[in-house]
Short mmCIF file of C-alpha atoms in Angstrom, two decimals:
data_model
loop_
_atom_site.label_atom_id
_atom_site.label_comp_id
_atom_site.label_asym_id
_atom_site.label_seq_id
_atom_site.Cartn_x
_atom_site.Cartn_y
_atom_site.Cartn_z
CA MET D 192 95.96 54.08 65.57
CA GLU D 193 96.25 57.80 66.06
CA ASN D 194 94.30 60.72 67.37
CA ILE D 195 93.57 63.78 65.51
CA SER D 196 91.65 66.77 66.76
CA SER D 197 93.18 69.63 64.47
CA VAL D 198 91.72 71.10 61.24
CA GLN D 199 95.29 72.19 60.80
CA ASN D 200 97.04 69.13 60.66
CA GLN D 201 98.87 68.34 57.58
CA LYS D 202 97.03 64.73 56.89
CA VAL D 203 93.52 66.36 57.44
CA LYS D 204 94.61 69.39 54.79
CA ASN D 205 95.69 66.56 52.57
CA TRP D 206 92.44 64.58 53.07
CA LYS D 207 90.36 67.70 52.24
CA LYS D 208 92.23 68.39 49.28
CA LEU D 209 91.36 65.08 47.51
CA ALA D 210 88.19 66.77 46.59
CA THR D 211 90.36 68.32 43.99
CA LYS D 212 91.36 66.41 40.45
CA LYS D 213 94.90 67.92 41.27
CA GLN D 214 95.21 66.27 44.56
CA ARG D 215 93.93 63.01 43.74
CA THR D 216 96.07 62.50 40.38
CA LYS D 217 99.19 63.49 42.85
CA GLU D 218 98.22 61.04 45.73
CA GLY D 219 96.69 58.55 43.31
CA SER D 220 93.88 58.23 45.59
CA TYR D 221 90.29 59.32 46.27
CA LEU D 222 87.88 59.91 49.25
CA LEU D 223 85.09 57.81 50.33
CA ASP D 224 82.34 58.94 52.71
CA GLY D 225 80.15 57.08 54.95
CA TRP D 226 80.08 53.30 56.39
CA HIS D 227 78.12 52.38 53.29
CA LEU D 228 80.85 53.03 50.93
CA VAL D 229 83.66 51.94 53.20
CA GLN D 230 82.17 48.60 53.68
CA GLU D 231 81.77 48.39 49.98
CA ALA D 232 85.57 49.06 49.73
CA LEU D 233 86.46 46.64 52.74
CA ASN D 234 84.26 43.70 51.36
CA TYR D 235 86.08 44.25 47.56
CA ASP D 236 89.24 44.44 48.86
CA ALA D 237 89.93 47.91 47.87
CA PRO D 238 93.29 49.55 48.40
CA ILE D 239 92.20 51.30 51.51
CA LYS D 240 95.21 53.80 52.57
CA ALA D 241 93.83 55.19 55.75
CA ILE D 242 90.44 55.37 57.59
CA MET D 243 89.00 58.58 59.27
CA VAL D 244 86.73 57.77 61.66
CA THR D 245 85.11 59.29 64.89
CA GLN D 246 85.26 57.52 68.17
CA GLU D 247 81.75 56.77 68.09
CA GLN D 248 81.64 55.39 64.39
CA PHE D 249 84.68 53.26 65.32
CA ASP D 250 83.13 51.50 68.32
CA MET D 251 80.14 50.53 65.98
CA HIS D 252 82.47 49.09 63.18
CA SER D 253 85.59 47.91 65.08
CA GLU D 254 85.62 44.31 64.16
CA GLU D 255 84.96 45.26 60.51
CA LEU D 256 88.01 47.58 60.64
CA GLN D 257 90.35 45.18 61.94
CA LYS D 258 92.01 44.44 58.78
CA VAL D 259 92.76 48.17 58.40
CA SER D 260 96.33 49.11 59.37
CA GLU D 261 95.96 52.86 59.00
CA ILE D 262 93.16 54.18 61.39
CA PHE D 263 92.83 57.81 62.52
CA ILE D 264 90.41 58.58 65.08
CA VAL D 265 89.27 62.18 64.44
CA THR D 266 87.04 64.65 65.97
CA PHE D 267 83.49 65.65 64.42
CA GLU D 268 85.10 69.00 63.46
CA VAL D 269 88.13 67.35 61.48
CA MET D 270 85.30 65.01 60.09
CA GLN D 271 83.60 67.96 58.87
CA SER D 272 86.47 69.45 57.45
CA ILE D 273 87.65 66.48 55.26
CA THR D 274 84.55 65.56 53.66
CA ASP D 275 83.11 69.23 53.49
CA THR D 276 79.53 68.12 54.98
CA VAL D 277 77.76 69.93 57.97
CA THR D 278 76.56 66.55 59.18
CA PRO D 279 79.60 64.29 58.00
CA GLN D 280 78.58 60.41 58.56
CA GLY D 281 81.69 60.07 61.09
CA ILE D 282 83.73 57.56 58.71
CA ALA D 283 85.59 58.49 55.65
CA ALA D 284 88.29 56.52 53.76
CA GLU D 285 91.15 57.19 51.57
CA VAL D 286 91.37 54.67 48.87
CA GLY D 287 93.90 54.02 45.94
CA ILE D 288 92.84 54.81 42.26
CA PRO D 289 93.35 51.39 40.45
CA ALA D 290 96.47 51.22 38.73
CA VAL D 291 94.47 49.56 35.93
CA TYR D 292 92.28 52.57 35.54
CA THR D 293 93.96 53.91 32.41
CA GLU D 294 94.81 50.28 31.09
CA VAL D 295 92.86 48.57 28.38
CA PRO D 296 91.56 45.39 29.59
CA ASN D 297 93.31 42.34 27.70
CA GLU D 298 89.50 40.95 27.42
CA LEU D 299 87.04 43.29 25.55
CA ALA D 300 83.91 40.93 24.80
CA GLY D 301 81.29 42.05 27.16
CA THR D 302 78.97 45.08 27.37
CA TRP D 303 80.56 48.32 27.92
CA LEU D 304 78.93 51.88 28.48
CA LEU D 305 81.30 54.65 26.86
CA MET D 306 80.43 58.10 28.37
CA ASP D 307 81.59 60.95 25.71
CA GLU D 308 81.74 64.31 27.35
CA VAL D 309 78.99 63.73 30.06
CA GLN D 310 79.40 66.76 32.46
CA ASP D 311 77.28 66.49 35.17
CA PRO D 312 78.67 64.19 37.89
CA GLY D 313 75.26 63.19 39.35
CA ASN D 314 74.52 61.83 35.70
CA MET D 315 77.88 60.12 35.64
CA GLY D 316 77.76 58.48 38.97
CA THR D 317 74.09 57.37 38.30
CA MET D 318 74.98 55.95 34.83
CA ILE D 319 78.12 53.73 36.36
CA ARG D 320 75.47 52.49 39.16
CA THR D 321 72.84 51.83 36.48
CA ALA D 322 75.54 49.91 34.47
CA ASP D 323 76.38 47.82 37.37
CA ALA D 324 72.92 47.05 38.13
CA ALA D 325 72.51 45.89 34.11
CA GLY D 326 75.23 43.44 34.61
CA PHE D 327 77.46 45.64 32.39
CA THR D 328 81.27 44.66 32.09
CA GLY D 329 82.43 48.29 32.45
CA VAL D 330 82.33 51.84 31.70
CA VAL D 331 84.56 54.12 30.17
CA ALA D 332 84.79 57.66 30.88
CA GLY D 333 85.90 59.54 27.67
CA ASN D 334 88.83 62.16 28.37
CA LYS D 335 86.27 65.18 28.55
CA THR D 336 84.09 63.95 30.96
CA ALA D 337 83.77 64.59 34.78
CA ASP D 338 86.17 62.87 36.78
CA ILE D 339 85.21 59.54 38.04
CA PHE D 340 86.73 59.95 41.37
CA SER D 341 85.29 63.27 42.20
CA PRO D 342 83.34 63.07 45.32
CA LYS D 343 79.87 63.75 43.50
CA VAL D 344 80.54 60.84 41.00
CA VAL D 345 81.69 58.94 43.90
CA ARG D 346 78.39 59.42 45.97
CA ALA D 347 76.27 58.78 42.96
CA MET D 348 77.77 55.49 41.91
CA GLN D 349 77.11 54.08 45.49
CA GLY D 350 79.87 51.67 45.30
CA SER D 351 79.80 50.54 41.83
CA GLN D 352 83.46 51.21 41.01
CA PHE D 353 84.12 47.85 43.34
CA HIS D 354 81.88 46.02 41.12
CA ILE D 355 82.71 46.58 37.56
CA GLN D 356 85.37 47.43 35.48
CA VAL D 357 85.84 51.45 35.56
CA LYS D 358 88.33 52.96 32.84
CA GLN D 359 89.31 56.34 31.59
CA GLY D 360 90.41 56.62 27.88
CA SER D 361 89.79 58.14 24.56
CA THR D 362 86.35 57.45 23.24
CA LEU D 363 87.63 57.13 19.76
CA ASP D 364 90.49 55.00 20.84
CA TRP D 365 88.11 52.56 22.31
CA ILE D 366 85.85 52.51 19.39
CA ASP D 367 88.55 51.31 17.19
CA MET D 368 89.55 48.68 19.78
CA LEU D 369 86.14 47.26 20.02
CA HIS D 370 85.73 47.20 16.16
CA ALA D 371 89.06 45.29 15.88
CA GLU D 372 87.45 42.51 18.19
CA GLY D 373 84.40 42.90 16.09
CA ILE D 374 82.09 43.97 18.85
CA PRO D 375 79.47 46.40 17.64
CA VAL D 376 79.49 50.08 19.01
CA TYR D 377 75.96 51.88 18.95
CA GLY D 378 76.31 55.53 19.30
CA THR D 379 72.95 57.46 20.69
CA GLN D 380 71.27 60.18 18.90
CA LEU D 381 68.12 62.44 19.02
CA ASN D 382 67.19 61.66 15.13
CA LYS D 383 64.38 60.05 14.03
CA GLU D 384 66.48 58.79 11.22
CA ALA D 385 68.80 56.66 13.35
CA VAL D 386 67.90 53.32 14.22
CA ASN D 387 64.96 52.69 16.63
CA TYR D 388 66.57 50.82 19.91
CA LEU D 389 63.54 48.52 19.78
CA ASP D 390 64.71 47.02 16.24
CA VAL D 391 68.50 45.92 17.98
CA GLU D 392 68.61 42.40 19.04
CA LYS D 393 69.66 42.08 22.72
CA SER D 394 73.19 40.78 22.99
CA ASN D 395 75.77 40.05 25.36
CA SER D 396 78.67 41.96 23.78
CA PHE D 397 78.52 45.49 22.44
CA ALA D 398 79.28 49.09 23.48
CA LEU D 399 77.02 51.78 24.03
CA ILE D 400 77.87 55.12 23.92
CA MET D 401 76.13 58.27 25.56
CA GLY D 402 77.03 61.92 25.31
CA ASN D 403 77.04 65.30 26.57
CA GLU D 404 73.83 66.57 28.22
CA GLY D 405 73.32 69.55 26.22
CA ASN D 406 75.06 68.49 22.68
CA GLY D 407 74.80 64.49 22.80
CA VAL D 408 77.31 62.28 21.30
CA GLN D 409 79.97 64.13 19.27
CA PRO D 410 79.45 64.04 15.69
CA ALA D 411 83.39 62.64 14.92
CA VAL D 412 82.16 59.94 17.38
CA LEU D 413 78.90 59.12 15.68
CA GLU D 414 80.51 58.73 12.18
CA ARG D 415 82.76 55.97 13.60
CA THR D 416 79.90 53.69 15.27
CA SER D 417 78.57 50.38 13.90
CA GLN D 418 75.20 51.93 14.36
CA ASN D 419 73.40 54.98 15.97
CA LEU D 420 70.27 54.38 17.89
CA TYR D 421 67.69 56.73 19.24
CA ILE D 422 64.62 56.36 21.70
CA PRO D 423 61.27 57.43 20.24
CA ILE D 424 59.82 60.21 22.12
CA ALA D 425 56.14 59.73 22.04
CA GLY D 426 55.25 62.94 23.86
CA LYS D 427 56.01 66.72 23.53
CA ALA D 428 59.35 66.46 25.78
CA GLU D 429 62.57 67.48 23.56
CA SER D 430 64.76 65.18 25.04
CA LEU D 431 65.39 62.61 27.89
CA ASN D 432 67.96 62.91 30.80
CA VAL D 433 70.97 61.37 29.68
CA ALA D 434 71.20 58.81 32.54
CA VAL D 435 67.39 57.83 31.91
CA SER D 436 68.24 57.10 28.26
CA ALA D 437 71.37 55.28 29.05
CA GLY D 438 69.26 53.13 31.77
CA ILE D 439 66.26 52.61 29.08
CA LEU D 440 69.01 51.47 26.67
CA MET D 441 71.14 49.34 28.68
CA PHE D 442 68.46 47.22 30.29
CA ALA D 443 66.63 46.91 26.47
CA LEU D 444 69.93 45.87 24.83
CA LYS D 445 71.70 43.72 27.27
CA LYS D 446 70.57 39.83 27.11
CA MET K 81 55.21 97.99 31.26
CA GLU K 82 56.90 99.21 34.57
CA ASN K 83 60.56 99.45 35.39
CA ILE K 84 61.73 98.13 38.32
CA SER K 85 65.36 98.69 39.71
CA SER K 86 65.09 97.97 43.56
CA VAL K 87 65.42 94.82 45.21
CA GLN K 88 63.34 96.41 47.94
CA ASN K 89 60.39 96.68 45.87
CA GLN K 90 57.34 94.51 47.15
CA LYS K 91 56.75 92.82 43.92
CA VAL K 92 60.14 91.63 43.73
CA LYS K 93 60.08 90.49 47.28
CA ASN K 94 56.85 88.74 46.29
CA TRP K 95 58.36 86.79 43.41
CA LYS K 96 61.28 85.85 45.28
CA LYS K 97 59.18 84.38 48.12
CA LEU K 98 57.44 81.92 45.53
CA ALA K 99 60.53 79.75 46.04
CA THR K 100 58.67 78.59 49.22
CA LYS K 101 55.48 76.55 49.42
CA LYS K 102 53.55 78.88 51.37
CA GLN K 103 53.90 81.68 49.07
CA ARG K 104 52.91 79.75 46.17
CA THR K 105 49.90 78.62 48.07
CA LYS K 106 49.02 81.90 48.88
CA GLU K 107 49.34 83.32 45.51
CA GLY K 108 48.44 80.17 43.59
CA SER K 109 51.36 80.80 41.22
CA TYR K 110 55.05 79.75 40.53
CA LEU K 111 57.93 80.98 39.00
CA LEU K 112 59.55 79.97 35.63
CA ASP K 113 63.26 80.81 35.14
CA GLY K 114 64.91 81.27 31.74
CA TRP K 115 63.68 81.82 28.16
CA HIS K 116 63.09 78.16 27.44
CA LEU K 117 60.32 77.70 30.10
CA VAL K 118 58.71 80.80 29.28
CA GLN K 119 58.43 80.28 25.70
CA GLU K 120 56.86 76.87 26.55
CA ALA K 121 54.47 78.83 28.92
CA LEU K 122 53.40 81.09 26.08
CA ASN K 123 53.23 78.23 23.51
CA TYR K 124 50.74 76.17 25.76
CA ASP K 125 48.95 79.42 26.71
CA ALA K 126 49.48 78.99 30.32
CA PRO K 127 48.02 81.75 32.71
CA ILE K 128 51.05 83.96 32.62
CA LYS K 129 50.37 86.57 35.62
CA ALA K 130 53.53 88.54 34.85
CA ILE K 131 57.07 88.49 32.89
CA MET K 132 60.18 89.85 34.68
CA VAL K 133 62.75 90.44 32.18
CA THR K 134 65.74 92.44 31.73
CA GLN K 135 66.13 95.26 28.86
CA GLU K 136 68.48 93.09 26.78
CA GLN K 137 66.27 89.90 27.12
CA PHE K 138 63.17 92.00 26.36
CA ASP K 139 64.60 93.09 23.25
CA MET K 140 65.32 89.74 21.81
CA HIS K 141 61.88 88.52 22.71
CA SER K 142 59.82 91.62 22.21
CA GLU K 143 57.53 90.15 19.60
CA GLU K 144 57.06 86.94 21.23
CA LEU K 145 56.04 88.85 24.46
CA GLN K 146 53.51 91.04 22.82
CA LYS K 147 50.71 89.17 23.91
CA VAL K 148 51.72 89.28 27.68
CA SER K 149 50.13 92.37 29.36
CA GLU K 150 52.05 92.42 32.68
CA ILE K 151 55.50 92.99 31.77
CA PHE K 152 58.14 94.30 34.04
CA ILE K 153 61.78 95.56 32.91
CA VAL K 154 63.94 94.92 35.95
CA THR K 155 67.67 95.19 36.55
CA PHE K 156 70.29 92.43 36.54
CA GLU K 157 70.44 92.68 40.58
CA VAL K 158 66.40 92.19 40.41
CA MET K 159 66.69 89.22 38.36
CA GLN K 160 69.51 87.77 40.61
CA SER K 161 67.05 88.52 43.82
CA ILE K 162 63.97 86.91 42.04
CA THR K 163 65.56 83.72 41.15
CA ASP K 164 68.23 83.28 43.69
CA THR K 165 71.05 82.66 41.06
CA VAL K 166 74.27 84.36 40.46
CA THR K 167 74.01 84.49 36.67
CA PRO K 168 70.32 84.80 35.99
CA GLN K 169 69.00 84.14 32.71
CA GLY K 170 67.34 87.41 32.36
CA ILE K 171 63.86 86.57 32.17
CA ALA K 172 61.40 84.76 34.71
CA ALA K 173 57.56 84.78 34.84
CA GLU K 174 54.86 84.11 37.35
CA VAL K 175 52.84 81.65 36.38
CA GLY K 176 49.20 80.32 37.74
CA ILE K 177 49.31 76.79 39.38
CA PRO K 178 46.03 75.45 37.40
CA ALA K 179 42.91 75.46 39.21
CA VAL K 180 42.59 71.59 37.75
CA TYR K 181 45.91 70.54 39.76
CA THR K 182 43.95 68.94 42.56
CA GLU K 183 40.94 68.00 40.43
CA VAL K 184 40.38 64.02 39.48
CA PRO K 185 40.07 64.27 35.67
CA ASN K 186 36.75 62.83 34.27
CA GLU K 187 38.64 60.65 32.02
CA LEU K 188 41.00 57.98 33.80
CA ALA K 189 41.68 55.83 30.97
CA GLY K 190 45.46 56.21 29.81
CA THR K 191 48.94 55.76 31.30
CA TRP K 192 49.40 57.50 34.75
CA LEU K 193 52.52 57.77 36.86
CA LEU K 194 51.78 57.81 40.46
CA MET K 195 54.82 59.18 42.70
CA ASP K 196 54.54 58.01 46.28
CA GLU K 197 56.75 59.85 48.90
CA VAL K 198 59.37 60.55 46.24
CA GLN K 199 61.64 63.31 47.99
CA ASP K 200 64.13 64.65 45.79
CA PRO K 201 63.11 67.46 43.46
CA GLY K 202 65.27 66.36 40.67
CA ASN K 203 64.03 62.87 40.82
CA MET K 204 60.61 64.10 40.58
CA GLY K 205 61.08 66.61 37.75
CA THR K 206 63.03 64.31 35.52
CA MET K 207 60.50 61.67 36.32
CA ILE K 208 57.57 63.99 34.97
CA ARG K 209 60.01 64.80 31.87
CA THR K 210 60.17 61.14 31.40
CA ALA K 211 56.52 60.39 31.68
CA ASP K 212 56.15 63.29 29.07
CA ALA K 213 58.62 61.63 26.53
CA ALA K 214 57.34 58.03 26.94
CA GLY K 215 53.60 59.44 26.15
CA PHE K 216 52.07 59.17 29.28
CA THR K 217 48.67 60.90 30.01
CA GLY K 218 49.82 62.43 33.37
CA VAL K 219 51.58 62.05 36.42
CA VAL K 220 50.31 62.29 40.13
CA ALA K 221 52.10 63.60 43.12
CA GLY K 222 51.24 61.78 46.13
CA ASN K 223 50.54 64.33 49.21
CA LYS K 224 53.99 63.21 50.69
CA THR K 225 56.35 63.82 47.89
CA ALA K 226 58.39 67.09 46.82
CA ASP K 227 56.16 69.83 45.85
CA ILE K 228 55.86 69.93 41.86
CA PHE K 229 56.01 73.77 41.68
CA SER K 230 59.09 74.25 43.55
CA PRO K 231 62.12 75.48 41.68
CA LYS K 232 64.12 72.68 41.53
CA VAL K 233 61.31 70.37 40.26
CA VAL K 234 60.39 73.05 37.72
CA ARG K 235 63.62 73.50 36.52
CA ALA K 236 64.03 69.32 36.06
CA MET K 237 60.71 69.07 34.35
CA GLN K 238 61.74 71.12 31.56
CA GLY K 239 58.11 72.35 30.66
CA SER K 240 56.49 69.18 30.60
CA GLN K 241 53.89 70.56 33.05
CA PHE K 242 52.50 72.09 30.05
CA HIS K 243 52.46 68.90 27.75
CA ILE K 244 50.66 66.45 30.07
CA GLN K 245 48.49 66.23 33.01
CA VAL K 246 50.18 67.01 36.41
CA LYS K 247 47.83 66.16 39.33
CA GLN K 248 48.10 66.02 43.16
CA GLY K 249 46.52 63.85 45.12
CA SER K 250 46.40 61.08 47.53
CA THR K 251 47.98 57.72 46.09
CA LEU K 252 45.71 55.38 47.73
CA ASP K 253 42.46 57.39 46.48
CA TRP K 254 44.05 57.36 43.16
CA ILE K 255 44.62 53.58 43.39
CA ASP K 256 40.56 53.09 44.22
CA MET K 257 39.64 55.66 41.40
CA LEU K 258 41.91 53.45 38.70
CA HIS K 259 40.47 50.21 40.10
CA ALA K 260 36.91 51.56 39.90
CA GLU K 261 37.55 52.00 36.36
CA GLY K 262 39.16 48.62 35.77
CA ILE K 263 42.71 50.03 34.91
CA PRO K 264 45.55 47.97 36.24
CA VAL K 265 47.87 49.59 38.96
CA TYR K 266 51.37 48.40 39.20
CA GLY K 267 53.68 48.72 42.24
CA THR K 268 57.38 48.42 42.24
CA GLN K 269 59.28 46.53 44.70
CA LEU K 270 62.98 45.79 44.90
CA ASN K 271 61.84 42.09 45.71
CA LYS K 272 62.31 39.06 43.21
CA GLU K 273 59.13 37.67 44.73
CA ALA K 274 57.16 40.29 42.88
CA VAL K 275 56.71 40.34 39.00
CA ASN K 276 59.38 40.79 36.50
CA TYR K 277 58.39 43.67 34.44
CA LEU K 278 59.47 41.91 31.33
CA ASP K 279 56.60 39.44 31.92
CA VAL K 280 54.03 42.40 31.65
CA GLU K 281 52.19 42.62 28.22
CA LYS K 282 52.62 46.30 26.90
CA SER K 283 49.34 48.42 27.38
CA ASN K 284 48.02 51.98 26.69
CA SER K 285 46.15 51.71 29.85
CA PHE K 286 47.81 51.58 33.39
CA ALA K 287 49.20 53.30 36.23
CA LEU K 288 52.88 52.96 37.47
CA ILE K 289 53.70 53.69 41.01
CA MET K 290 57.32 54.94 41.97
CA GLY K 291 58.24 54.78 45.73
CA ASN K 292 60.54 56.98 48.10
CA GLU K 293 64.35 56.81 47.23
CA GLY K 294 65.34 55.24 50.52
CA ASN K 295 62.18 53.13 51.23
CA GLY K 296 60.42 52.24 48.22
CA VAL K 297 56.50 52.31 47.62
CA GLN K 298 54.88 52.18 51.16
CA PRO K 299 53.50 48.51 52.29
CA ALA K 300 50.06 49.93 52.53
CA VAL K 301 50.22 50.93 48.97
CA LEU K 302 51.69 47.61 47.67
CA GLU K 303 48.91 45.74 49.08
CA ARG K 304 46.46 47.49 47.27
CA THR K 305 47.85 47.30 43.63
CA SER K 306 46.89 44.91 40.73
CA GLN K 307 50.60 43.63 40.43
CA ASN K 308 53.87 44.84 42.00
CA LEU K 309 56.57 44.71 39.54
CA TYR K 310 60.61 44.53 39.79
CA ILE K 311 63.67 45.38 37.71
CA PRO K 312 65.93 42.30 37.93
CA ILE K 313 69.34 43.17 39.05
CA ALA K 314 71.87 41.46 37.13
CA GLY K 315 75.02 42.84 38.74
CA LYS K 316 76.32 43.65 42.34
CA ALA K 317 74.45 47.18 42.69
CA GLU K 318 71.94 47.05 45.45
CA SER K 319 69.13 49.24 43.62
CA LEU K 320 68.74 51.59 40.85
CA ASN K 321 68.14 55.45 40.89
CA VAL K 322 64.41 55.91 41.17
CA ALA K 323 64.15 58.11 37.89
CA VAL K 324 66.20 55.53 35.83
CA SER K 325 63.96 52.60 37.19
CA ALA K 326 60.87 54.92 36.25
CA GLY K 327 62.20 55.24 32.83
CA ILE K 328 63.13 51.70 32.54
CA LEU K 329 59.44 50.66 33.45
CA MET K 330 57.50 53.36 31.42
CA PHE K 331 59.19 52.95 28.17
CA ALA K 332 59.03 48.97 28.51
CA LEU K 333 55.22 49.18 29.75
CA LYS K 334 53.56 51.61 27.49
CA LYS K 335 52.25 50.26 23.98
#
């Protein structure tokens, strides 16, 4: 164990920089903030590279932290700096981004959520958490989505990255691979000419594509799907929030 | 029409203060930001007390704005000050909070979403927008929820306050009134002993209660409902986001 009390410490500076995509790519790791997420990482044997913890929090969780070799006892100010929050929770972790993150799984059968150009980190995280709750096999972040390991997405997914497969890749490539396995791929559209989601039979093997908050799923993607679905709007709202739509569809389509 | 170029102008200061509950209560009005929401207010004959607009935006929308008597041409800096945004959209409106806001409607038959101690303004607004999309009759904000006319809720509800009934009141009082009319009231719970929502028949007359993000629906409320529902969690997530849950339930329960 090492004590760090200076925000000028190089390690502190590096942890703080994990808020940026550049640093996450360089280090191959990201930051978890708060005991709940750190506990999930411990429970699921995630590759924890370091734990940064105040003395107070360490005393509360010393037993669970025994299996971690790299523990840094830090001051409140260091914690504020690392997590960029005024009232930090007092424990954070640097966790390795799984090597399989960009690899295609051997087995594609199952239920997948493909996020195509979803921009808002809160929506991304909520969709991943919802996919987990719905019992989905995994999620795929298309190349132009928000970054899954950014602080806001990590906060919103509430540990679901440890429960289900989280992948990054090209939406079009994934569609081709799923088609090759005979797995239906459903696009989503704000278009009454599309298929009412209530008319699709529940199943344990399909992929669902959700699109950008403003523009929906790209036309080039919609052209390659098995079917495109819509959620009938009964009232006068123009659209639904993308994470809410994803929730309605995942729970309605999954057997 | 009047021109205002100083952020020290008393009117500007008052509009800016509409971000606070205190000022909204005093004036009986709230602020809409951006052409989309102003257009909705115009389309639905909302009580517009004033339009604040840059010359550029005024020129773009002068025809639609003809029916408004109180128009103030303001500078970009004034717009920034009123809306508290760095890149304001250039048009905003002061709109009256409907007098019926706290009144109980004569007719209760229909579908209602009761929000009980929901704290996050984004969740509140998204739930109201979703209730609108699902064709609900109205929403009721319990006394301890976030304020419906706060800027963040207004942004997230995207004009749904003009489409469906938006009410404020005591959740317990509403439950009693609905019961008196023979309308079923469904609580929601993270509890497998509760009723699976898939076992409830679709209907056009019921109320659904969603609770606080951290604590769910209060026990005192759950005790008074007709039935309490849960959404089965198939994966390892501990819970669903409240706005996502509300979406799943509203679309599944409404005929």
